[in-house]
Coordinates of C-alpha atoms in Angstrom, one line a residue:
M293 CA 0.0 0.0 0.1
N294 CA 1.1 3.6 -0.8
Q295 CA 2.3 5.4 2.4
G296 CA 0.5 8.3 1.5
M297 CA -2.9 6.4 1.4
I298 CA -5.1 5.8 4.6
P299 CA -7.3 2.9 4.9
I300 CA -10.9 3.4 4.1
A301 CA -11.9 2.0 7.5
V302 CA -9.6 4.4 9.3
Q303 CA -11.1 7.4 7.4
G304 CA -14.6 6.3 8.4
A305 CA -13.7 6.2 11.9
S306 CA -12.0 9.7 11.8
R307 CA -15.1 11.0 10.3
E308 CA -17.3 9.4 12.9
R309 CA -15.2 11.0 15.7
K310 CA -15.5 14.4 14.1
R311 CA -19.4 14.0 13.9
Q312 CA -19.4 13.2 17.7
L313 CA -18.1 16.8 18.5
P314 CA -20.6 19.6 18.5
K315 CA -20.5 22.0 15.5
G316 CA -19.0 25.3 15.6
R317 CA -16.2 26.6 18.0
Q318 CA -15.3 24.2 20.7
V319 CA -15.4 25.6 24.3
D320 CA -11.9 26.1 25.9
A321 CA -12.0 24.4 29.5
A322 CA -10.1 27.4 30.9
A323 CA -12.2 30.1 29.6
L324 CA -15.3 28.3 30.8
Q325 CA -14.0 28.1 34.2
Q326 CA -13.1 31.9 34.2
V327 CA -16.7 32.7 33.0
Q328 CA -18.3 30.5 35.6
A329 CA -16.1 32.2 38.4
L330 CA -17.3 35.5 37.1
L331 CA -21.1 34.6 37.0
G332 CA -20.9 32.8 40.4
D333 CA -24.3 31.8 41.5
L334 CA -26.2 34.3 39.3
P335 CA -29.1 32.9 37.5
R336 CA -28.3 31.6 33.9
R337 CA -31.1 33.6 32.0
R338 CA -31.0 35.0 28.5
D339 CA -32.1 38.6 29.6
L340 CA -28.8 38.8 31.7
L341 CA -26.7 38.3 28.6
I342 CA -25.5 42.2 28.4
E343 CA -25.0 42.1 32.3
F344 CA -22.7 38.9 31.8
L345 CA -20.7 40.6 28.9
H346 CA -20.3 43.5 31.0
L347 CA -18.6 41.4 33.9
V348 CA -16.2 39.7 31.3
Q349 CA -15.3 43.0 29.6
D350 CA -14.7 44.7 33.0
A351 CA -12.5 41.5 34.1
Y352 CA -10.5 41.2 31.2
G353 CA -10.5 44.2 29.2
C354 CA -12.1 42.7 26.2
L355 CA -14.3 39.9 24.8
S356 CA -12.2 37.0 23.7
A357 CA -13.9 34.6 21.2
A358 CA -13.1 31.9 24.0
H359 CA -15.1 33.6 26.5
L360 CA -17.9 34.4 24.3
A361 CA -18.1 30.5 23.4
A362 CA -17.9 29.7 27.2
L363 CA -20.8 32.1 27.9
A364 CA -22.8 30.8 25.1
S365 CA -22.4 27.4 26.6
E366 CA -23.3 28.7 30.1
L367 CA -26.6 30.1 28.9
R368 CA -27.2 27.4 26.6
L369 CA -27.4 29.8 23.6
A370 CA -25.9 29.6 20.1
Q371 CA -22.5 31.2 19.8
V372 CA -23.8 33.6 17.0
E373 CA -26.6 34.9 19.3
V374 CA -24.0 36.0 21.9
F375 CA -21.8 37.4 19.2
E376 CA -24.3 39.4 17.4
V377 CA -25.6 41.0 20.9
A378 CA -21.7 41.6 21.9
S379 CA -20.9 43.3 18.4
F380 CA -24.0 45.5 18.4
Y381 CA -22.7 47.7 21.6
H382 CA -20.1 50.2 21.3
H383 CA -18.6 49.6 24.8
F384 CA -17.8 45.8 24.3
D385 CA -14.4 45.0 22.3
I386 CA -14.5 41.8 20.6
V387 CA -11.1 40.1 20.0
R388 CA -10.9 37.4 17.4
E389 CA -8.4 34.6 17.0
G390 CA -5.2 36.0 16.2
E391 CA -5.9 39.4 17.1
L392 CA -4.1 41.6 19.8
A393 CA -6.3 42.6 22.8
P394 CA -6.9 46.3 23.2
P395 CA -4.8 48.5 25.5
A396 CA -5.6 48.1 29.2
L397 CA -7.0 51.6 29.3
T398 CA -9.4 53.4 26.9
V399 CA -9.8 57.1 26.8
R400 CA -13.0 58.1 25.2
V401 CA -13.3 61.8 23.9
C402 CA -16.6 63.2 23.4
D403 CA -16.9 64.5 19.9
G404 CA -20.4 65.9 20.3
L405 CA -21.2 69.4 19.1
S406 CA -20.8 71.1 22.4
C407 CA -17.5 69.5 23.0
E408 CA -16.3 70.1 19.4
M409 CA -17.0 73.6 19.8
A410 CA -14.9 73.5 23.1
G411 CA -11.8 71.9 21.7
A412 CA -12.5 68.1 21.6
G413 CA -10.5 68.0 18.2
E414 CA -7.3 69.0 19.8
L415 CA -7.8 66.3 22.4
L416 CA -8.3 63.7 19.8
A417 CA -5.2 64.9 18.0
R418 CA -2.7 65.3 20.7
L419 CA -3.7 62.7 23.4
P420 CA -2.4 59.5 21.4
Q421 CA 1.1 61.0 21.1
L422 CA 1.1 62.0 24.8
L423 CA -0.2 59.0 26.2
G424 CA 1.5 56.4 24.0
R425 CA 0.5 53.1 22.8
E426 CA -0.3 51.6 26.1
V427 CA -3.4 53.7 26.2
R428 CA -6.2 53.8 23.5
V429 CA -7.7 57.0 22.6
V430 CA -11.1 56.9 20.7
P431 CA -13.8 59.4 19.9
A432 CA -17.2 58.9 21.4
P433 CA -20.7 60.2 21.0
C434 CA -22.0 62.5 23.5
L435 CA -21.0 61.6 27.2
G436 CA -23.9 63.6 28.8
R437 CA -21.4 66.4 30.2
C438 CA -22.0 68.9 27.7
D439 CA -22.2 71.9 30.2
Q440 CA -18.5 71.0 31.2
A441 CA -17.1 70.5 27.7
P442 CA -14.9 68.9 26.5
A443 CA -15.7 65.8 28.3
V444 CA -13.5 62.7 28.6
L445 CA -14.0 59.1 30.1
L446 CA -10.8 57.9 31.3
G447 CA -11.9 54.2 31.6
Q448 CA -14.8 54.5 33.9
R449 CA -13.7 58.0 35.3
A450 CA -15.3 61.1 34.0
I451 CA -13.1 64.1 33.6
A452 CA -14.8 67.4 32.4
P453 CA -13.8 69.9 31.4
A454 CA -10.8 67.9 30.1
S455 CA -7.3 69.4 29.0
C456 CA -4.6 67.2 27.4
E457 CA -2.4 68.1 30.6
G458 CA -5.1 67.0 33.0
V459 CA -5.9 63.7 31.2
S460 CA -2.1 62.9 30.9
A461 CA -1.7 63.8 34.6
A462 CA -4.9 61.4 35.5
V463 CA -3.8 58.2 33.4
P464 CA -0.8 57.0 35.7
S465 CA -3.5 56.6 38.6
A466 CA -6.1 55.4 36.5
G467 CA -5.3 51.7 35.8
V468 CA -8.1 49.6 34.4
A469 CA -11.1 51.1 35.6
G470 CA -13.0 48.1 36.6
G471 CA -16.7 47.9 37.8
H472 CA -19.5 45.3 38.1
A473 CA -22.5 44.5 36.2
A474 CA -25.4 45.9 38.1
Q475 CA -27.2 43.0 39.8
S476 CA -30.9 43.0 40.5
A477 CA -31.6 44.9 43.6
T478 CA -34.7 44.4 45.6
A479 CA -36.4 47.6 47.0
G480 CA -38.3 47.3 50.2
T481 CA -40.3 49.0 52.9
V482 CA -40.5 52.7 53.3
A483 CA -39.9 52.0 56.9
A484 CA -36.4 51.3 56.3
T485 CA -35.6 54.9 55.3
E486 CA -35.1 58.0 57.5
A487 CA -38.0 59.7 58.9
G488 CA -39.7 62.1 56.5
A489 CA -38.4 60.4 53.4
F490 CA -40.9 59.2 51.0
A491 CA -43.6 61.4 52.5
V492 CA -46.0 61.3 49.6
L493 CA -45.5 57.8 48.9
R494 CA -46.3 57.0 52.5
E495 CA -49.6 58.9 52.0
C496 CA -50.3 56.7 48.9
L497 CA -49.6 53.6 50.6
S498 CA -51.6 54.4 53.7
G499 CA -54.7 55.2 51.9
L500 CA -54.5 59.0 52.4
R501 CA -54.2 59.5 48.7
S502 CA -56.4 57.3 46.2
V503 CA -55.0 56.0 42.8
E504 CA -57.8 57.9 41.1
A505 CA -56.7 61.2 42.9
V506 CA -53.2 61.0 42.1
I507 CA -53.8 60.2 38.5
A508 CA -56.3 63.2 38.3
E509 CA -53.6 65.4 39.9
L510 CA -51.3 64.4 37.2
E511 CA -53.6 65.0 34.4
D512 CA -54.8 68.5 35.8
S513 CA -51.0 69.5 36.0
G514 CA -50.3 68.7 32.3
L515 CA -47.2 66.9 33.3
R516 CA -45.9 65.1 30.1
G517 CA -43.1 62.7 29.1
L518 CA -39.9 64.6 29.4
G519 CA -37.9 62.2 27.5
G520 CA -38.9 63.6 24.2
A521 CA -42.1 62.3 23.1
G522 CA -44.3 64.3 25.5
F523 CA -47.1 61.8 26.3
P524 CA -49.5 62.8 29.1
A525 CA -48.1 61.0 32.2
G526 CA -51.5 60.6 33.9
R527 CA -53.0 59.2 30.7
K528 CA -50.2 56.6 30.3
W529 CA -50.8 55.5 33.9
R530 CA -54.7 55.1 33.2
I531 CA -53.7 53.0 30.2
V532 CA -51.3 50.6 31.6
S533 CA -53.2 50.2 34.8
K534 CA -56.3 48.6 32.7
E535 CA -54.1 46.2 31.1
P536 CA -53.9 42.5 32.5
A537 CA -51.5 41.7 35.2
P538 CA -48.5 41.2 35.9
R539 CA -47.6 44.7 34.6
L540 CA -43.9 45.8 34.5
M541 CA -42.2 49.3 34.5
A542 CA -39.1 50.1 32.3
V543 CA -37.4 53.3 33.4
N544 CA -35.3 55.2 30.8
I545 CA -32.1 57.0 32.0
D546 CA -30.1 56.3 28.7
E547 CA -30.1 60.1 27.7
G548 CA -27.9 59.8 24.8
E549 CA -29.2 62.7 22.8
P550 CA -26.2 65.0 22.1
G551 CA -26.7 68.1 24.3
T552 CA -28.9 66.4 27.0
F553 CA -27.6 66.0 30.6
K554 CA -30.6 66.8 32.7
D555 CA -31.1 63.2 34.0
R556 CA -27.5 62.9 35.2
Y557 CA -27.6 66.4 36.9
Y558 CA -30.8 65.5 38.9
L559 CA -29.8 61.9 39.6
E560 CA -26.4 63.0 41.3
R561 CA -28.2 65.5 43.4
N562 CA -31.3 64.0 44.5
P563 CA -31.8 60.2 43.6
R564 CA -34.5 59.5 46.3
Q565 CA -36.9 62.1 44.7
F566 CA -36.6 59.9 41.6
I567 CA -37.0 56.6 43.5
E568 CA -40.1 58.0 45.3
G569 CA -41.6 59.0 41.9
M570 CA -40.9 55.7 40.5
L571 CA -42.5 54.0 43.4
I572 CA -45.6 56.2 43.3
A573 CA -46.2 55.4 39.6
A574 CA -45.7 51.5 40.4
W575 CA -48.2 52.0 43.0
A576 CA -50.7 53.8 40.8
A577 CA -50.4 51.4 37.8
G578 CA -50.3 48.2 39.8
I579 CA -46.6 47.4 38.7
D580 CA -45.1 44.0 39.7
E581 CA -41.3 44.6 38.8
I582 CA -39.3 47.5 37.6
Y583 CA -36.3 47.6 35.3
I584 CA -34.3 50.8 35.4
Y585 CA -31.9 51.1 32.3
L586 CA -28.9 53.4 32.8
R587 CA -26.5 54.4 30.3
D588 CA -23.0 52.9 30.7
E589 CA -21.3 56.1 30.6
Y590 CA -22.9 57.0 33.9
H591 CA -20.7 55.0 36.4
D592 CA -20.8 57.2 39.2
C593 CA -24.5 57.4 39.0
R594 CA -24.9 53.6 38.9
R595 CA -22.9 53.2 42.0
L596 CA -25.3 56.0 43.6
L597 CA -28.3 54.2 42.4
Q598 CA -27.1 50.9 43.8
Q599 CA -26.4 52.3 47.1
E600 CA -29.8 53.9 47.4
L601 CA -31.7 50.8 46.2
A602 CA -29.9 48.7 48.8
R603 CA -31.2 51.0 51.5
L604 CA -34.6 49.6 50.8
G605 CA -36.0 46.6 52.4
E606 CA -39.1 44.6 51.4
G607 CA -42.7 45.6 50.5
T608 CA -42.4 47.1 47.1
P609 CA -41.8 46.0 43.7
R610 CA -38.5 44.3 42.9
I611 CA -36.2 46.8 41.2
H612 CA -33.5 45.6 38.6
L613 CA -30.8 48.0 37.6
R614 CA -29.7 47.3 34.1
R615 CA -26.6 48.7 32.5
G616 CA -26.5 50.1 28.9
A617 CA -23.6 49.3 26.8
G618 CA -23.3 52.6 24.5
A619 CA -26.1 52.6 22.1
Y620 CA -27.9 55.7 21.5
I621 CA -30.8 53.8 19.7
C622 CA -31.6 52.3 23.2
G623 CA -33.1 55.7 24.3
E624 CA -36.0 54.5 22.0
E625 CA -38.6 52.6 24.3
S626 CA -39.0 49.5 22.5
A627 CA -35.1 49.3 21.6
M628 CA -34.4 50.0 25.3
I629 CA -36.8 46.8 26.1
E630 CA -35.0 44.7 23.6
S631 CA -31.8 45.7 25.4
I632 CA -33.2 44.7 28.9
E633 CA -34.1 41.2 27.4
G634 CA -30.5 40.9 26.6
K635 CA -30.9 41.5 22.9
R636 CA -29.7 43.9 20.3
G637 CA -31.4 47.4 20.8
M638 CA -33.4 47.3 17.7
P639 CA -36.8 49.1 17.8
R640 CA -40.0 47.0 17.3
L641 CA -42.7 47.6 14.8
R642 CA -45.9 49.0 16.3
P643 CA -48.6 47.9 17.1
P644 CA -48.6 46.3 19.4
Y645 CA -47.5 49.3 21.8
V646 CA -45.2 48.9 24.9
A647 CA -48.1 49.7 27.2
Q648 CA -49.8 46.4 25.8
M649 CA -47.0 44.1 25.0
G650 CA -43.8 45.4 26.2
L651 CA -41.0 43.8 28.3
F652 CA -41.1 40.0 28.3
G653 CA -44.4 40.3 26.5
R654 CA -46.2 42.1 29.2
P655 CA -47.9 45.4 29.5
T656 CA -45.3 47.9 30.5
L657 CA -45.2 51.4 31.8
E658 CA -42.4 53.1 30.2
H659 CA -41.1 56.4 31.5
N660 CA -38.2 59.0 31.4
F661 CA -36.3 59.5 34.5
E662 CA -37.1 63.3 34.7
T663 CA -40.8 62.5 34.5
L664 CA -40.9 60.4 37.4
Y665 CA -38.4 62.8 39.2
W666 CA -41.2 65.6 39.2
V667 CA -44.1 63.4 40.4
P668 CA -43.5 63.8 44.3
E669 CA -42.9 67.4 44.3
M670 CA -45.8 68.0 41.9
L671 CA -48.4 66.0 44.1
E672 CA -47.0 67.6 47.2
K673 CA -47.7 71.1 46.0
G674 CA -50.4 70.5 43.8
A675 CA -51.3 70.6 40.2
A676 CA -52.0 74.4 40.2
W677 CA -48.3 74.9 41.4
F678 CA -46.7 73.0 38.2
A679 CA -49.3 74.5 35.8
G680 CA -48.9 77.9 37.4
H681 CA -45.7 78.2 35.6
G682 CA -45.2 79.1 32.1
R683 CA -44.9 82.0 29.6
N684 CA -46.4 82.8 26.2
G685 CA -49.5 80.8 26.8
R686 CA -47.7 77.7 27.9
K687 CA -47.9 75.7 31.3
G688 CA -45.5 74.0 33.4
L689 CA -41.8 74.0 33.9
R690 CA -39.0 72.6 31.7
S691 CA -35.4 71.5 32.6
F692 CA -33.2 72.9 29.8
S693 CA -29.8 71.4 29.1
V694 CA -27.9 74.4 28.0
S695 CA -24.5 74.3 26.4
G696 CA -22.5 76.0 23.8
R697 CA -21.5 79.7 23.7
V698 CA -23.3 81.0 26.9
K699 CA -21.4 82.3 29.9
Q700 CA -23.4 79.8 32.2
A701 CA -24.0 76.3 30.7
G702 CA -26.0 73.9 32.8
V703 CA -29.6 72.5 33.7
K704 CA -31.9 75.7 33.7
L705 CA -35.3 75.1 35.5
A706 CA -37.3 77.7 33.5
P707 CA -41.0 78.2 32.5
A708 CA -42.3 76.2 29.7
G709 CA -42.7 78.6 26.8
I710 CA -39.5 80.7 27.4
T711 CA -37.7 81.8 24.4
V712 CA -34.2 81.0 23.7
Q713 CA -33.1 84.8 24.0
E714 CA -34.9 84.8 27.3
L715 CA -33.3 81.7 28.3
I716 CA -29.8 82.9 27.5
D717 CA -30.3 86.5 29.1
E718 CA -32.1 85.5 32.3
F719 CA -30.6 82.1 33.1
C720 CA -27.3 81.8 31.4
G721 CA -25.7 85.0 32.0
G722 CA -25.9 86.1 28.5
M723 CA -23.5 85.0 25.7
Q724 CA -19.8 84.5 26.0
D725 CA -17.6 87.5 25.8
G726 CA -16.9 88.2 21.9
H727 CA -19.7 85.8 21.0
Q728 CA -23.4 86.9 19.5
L729 CA -26.2 84.5 19.0
Y730 CA -25.9 83.1 15.4
A731 CA -28.1 79.9 15.7
Y732 CA -29.4 77.4 18.2
L733 CA -30.6 73.9 18.4
P734 CA -33.7 73.7 20.6
G735 CA -34.0 70.0 20.9
G736 CA -30.5 68.4 20.7
A737 CA -29.2 66.6 17.7
S738 CA -32.6 65.5 16.3
G739 CA -34.2 69.0 17.2
G740 CA -33.2 71.0 14.1
I741 CA -31.2 74.2 13.8
L742 CA -32.8 77.6 14.0
P743 CA -31.1 81.1 13.2
A744 CA -30.9 83.9 15.6
S745 CA -33.6 85.9 13.7
M746 CA -36.1 83.2 15.2
N747 CA -35.1 83.7 18.9
N748 CA -38.6 84.5 19.8
I749 CA -40.4 81.3 19.4
P750 CA -41.7 79.8 22.7
L751 CA -39.7 76.5 23.6
D752 CA -42.3 73.8 24.6
F753 CA -44.0 70.9 23.1
D754 CA -45.8 71.5 19.9
T755 CA -44.6 74.9 19.4
L756 CA -41.5 74.2 17.1
Q757 CA -43.0 71.8 14.6
P758 CA -44.3 74.6 12.2
Y759 CA -40.6 75.4 11.8
G760 CA -39.3 71.8 11.1
C761 CA -37.9 71.4 14.7
F762 CA -39.1 70.0 18.1
I763 CA -38.0 70.5 21.6
G764 CA -37.5 66.7 22.5
S765 CA -35.6 66.4 25.7
A766 CA -35.0 70.2 25.7
A767 CA -31.3 70.2 25.2
V768 CA -30.5 73.7 23.9
I769 CA -27.1 74.1 22.1
V770 CA -26.3 77.9 21.5
L771 CA -23.9 78.7 18.5
S772 CA -22.4 82.1 17.7
Q773 CA -20.9 84.1 14.7
H774 CA -17.7 82.1 15.4
D775 CA -19.7 78.6 14.3
S776 CA -21.5 77.6 11.3
A777 CA -24.9 75.7 11.0
R778 CA -23.5 73.6 8.3
A779 CA -20.6 72.2 10.5
A780 CA -23.2 71.5 13.1
A781 CA -25.3 69.5 10.8
A782 CA -22.5 67.6 9.6
N783 CA -21.6 66.8 13.4
M784 CA -25.1 65.6 13.9
M785 CA -25.2 63.5 10.7
R786 CA -21.9 61.8 11.7
F787 CA -23.5 60.9 14.9
F788 CA -26.7 59.5 13.4
R789 CA -24.7 57.4 10.9
H790 CA -22.8 55.8 13.7
E791 CA -25.7 55.2 16.0
S792 CA -28.2 53.9 13.4
C793 CA -29.0 50.4 14.4
G794 CA -29.0 49.3 10.8
Q795 CA -32.5 47.5 11.1
C796 CA -34.0 49.5 8.2
T797 CA -32.5 50.6 5.2
P798 CA -34.0 54.3 4.8
C799 CA -31.9 55.0 8.1
R800 CA -29.0 52.8 7.6
A801 CA -28.1 53.9 4.0
G802 CA -29.9 57.3 4.4
T803 CA -27.6 58.5 7.3
A804 CA -24.6 57.3 5.6
K805 CA -25.7 59.1 2.2
A806 CA -26.6 62.2 3.8
A807 CA -23.3 62.3 5.8
D808 CA -21.3 61.8 2.6
M809 CA -23.3 64.3 0.7
I810 CA -23.1 67.4 3.0
E811 CA -19.2 67.0 2.7
A812 CA -19.4 68.5 -0.7
P813 CA -18.5 72.3 -1.1
V814 CA -22.1 72.7 -2.5
W815 CA -24.8 70.8 -1.4
D816 CA -27.4 69.0 -3.9
A817 CA -30.2 70.5 -2.3
S818 CA -32.6 68.8 -4.4
L819 CA -31.4 65.3 -3.9
L820 CA -30.9 66.0 -0.2
R821 CA -34.6 66.9 0.2
E822 CA -35.7 63.8 -1.7
L823 CA -33.6 61.6 0.6
S824 CA -35.0 63.5 3.7
Q825 CA -38.5 62.7 2.8
V826 CA -37.8 58.9 1.9
M827 CA -36.2 58.7 5.6
R828 CA -38.9 60.3 7.2
D829 CA -41.7 58.1 5.3
A830 CA -40.1 54.8 5.7
S831 CA -37.7 54.7 8.8
I832 CA -39.1 52.5 11.7
C833 CA -38.3 54.6 14.4
G834 CA -37.8 58.2 15.4
L835 CA -33.9 58.1 14.7
G836 CA -34.3 58.0 11.0
Q837 CA -37.4 60.0 10.9
A838 CA -35.7 62.8 12.8
A839 CA -31.8 62.6 11.5
P840 CA -32.7 64.9 8.5
N841 CA -34.0 67.7 10.7
P842 CA -30.4 69.4 10.9
V843 CA -29.7 69.1 7.2
D844 CA -33.5 70.4 6.3
C845 CA -33.0 73.2 8.7
V846 CA -29.8 74.4 7.2
L847 CA -31.1 74.3 3.7
N848 CA -34.1 76.2 4.7
Y849 CA -32.7 78.9 7.1
F850 CA -28.9 79.0 6.3
P851 CA -28.8 78.5 2.4
H852 CA -25.9 81.0 2.1
E853 CA -23.7 78.2 3.8
V854 CA -24.2 75.6 1.4
T855 CA -25.3 76.9 -1.9
R856 CA -24.4 79.2 -4.6

């Protein structure tokens, strides 16, 4: 027999042994042991996949192929399911076979509009040389610290305002900023808190306030969802409370809209007011469990919330604190729900609506952080107090996140219906020296851009739509004569291209096409308007529908910047 030939019987045996092995990547025993040690006695549930990915990322600085395979084995999932989730989120670093792991420390430099105006470009240009190869420097979408621009995340430590010198000095002591995925925290009896805390909630639980009275008070106040959509809060509670139990709640603290930082501001200063409002809403709507979705950039806020939730005992709905992973799209309610369930954050088609079939297929009360934050104070002071504020025929209070060329950036609690000129003059100390109002974004990246000549429009829900804009989460970014609306629109469109989830073609291809087109010296106005209409008509969710707003506004109000 030729020595190069293998007997047929041996070949058959070899094929049989191969068939006995499972398809796909084999699980490495050492990696499996490491993953099992990280997970400990936590339940192996699919909805905890993103939490587990964070555990591995925090412990090892990346997600190796071996660890992903081991995690899939532990959760009894196909490896492709784990990979597709891990690869969807920006904060997970997947290292394939043959690739080098990323540096132990990552510096994320915000390249949002406010930070771009404050010098983020210089940070991105100089820091790689200053910090060397042992530190990775990457641009990042808005970090929620626009009032302190430019902002940087050094691992999990926020530095704002940041300078090259300040970041360089902080790196030696930073190391690998670890952390732990937020575990389920169980809330408990109000009696476990200090005397006087949660006074309004106590009145609700004791029967001094009825569900009907509380919901009616909300309706009379005119309190609306403050995450951007503006749906009346009281009406939402009524709708969900009439759905069959068990009912769940999902709280959105994933404020990724460039220019927005109000939720972080209030959470850092008074987390208990938010928790009380959340528990009141749960009581009124008959909620069994609550899921809080907090953006991953807010590491200090996560630790603060964990501490506050741990102070509670038993007797209220079970509260789960879930950690985002860097995906703007998860600010959309159904995408957030998909992420809480351990999946890619892709918006759902509607109907059914979240109130009918939301988290885990159950009726879900979805709320923005700030909406719940105001509930206790509004109930304590009465609907007339809240509705008694306002200007130019509008009612209520608004928390404006103001950044850009003003002297005093920050969260400004002002009457609904205030104009941007009044906001700048009365609440922000005026424009910075040497700067004059040229343009402003009334609602963050997706809210459009208006010229200084339109500085007298009341800022509130429903007042800006006639001008192709909307207030959204009330993120006001102020531009001066030293800036350009064209550059602002380009910054916004790069952001949308980066953050599109890719599920629908109009958004996935439209944001990329628009971002490329507006780099041209002269814009093709006709084609851009046609593209804009297609994106508005055919995109699944608000990202693709609102992404064209900055470009359309430049064409409408600043044509001298882009056409000849």
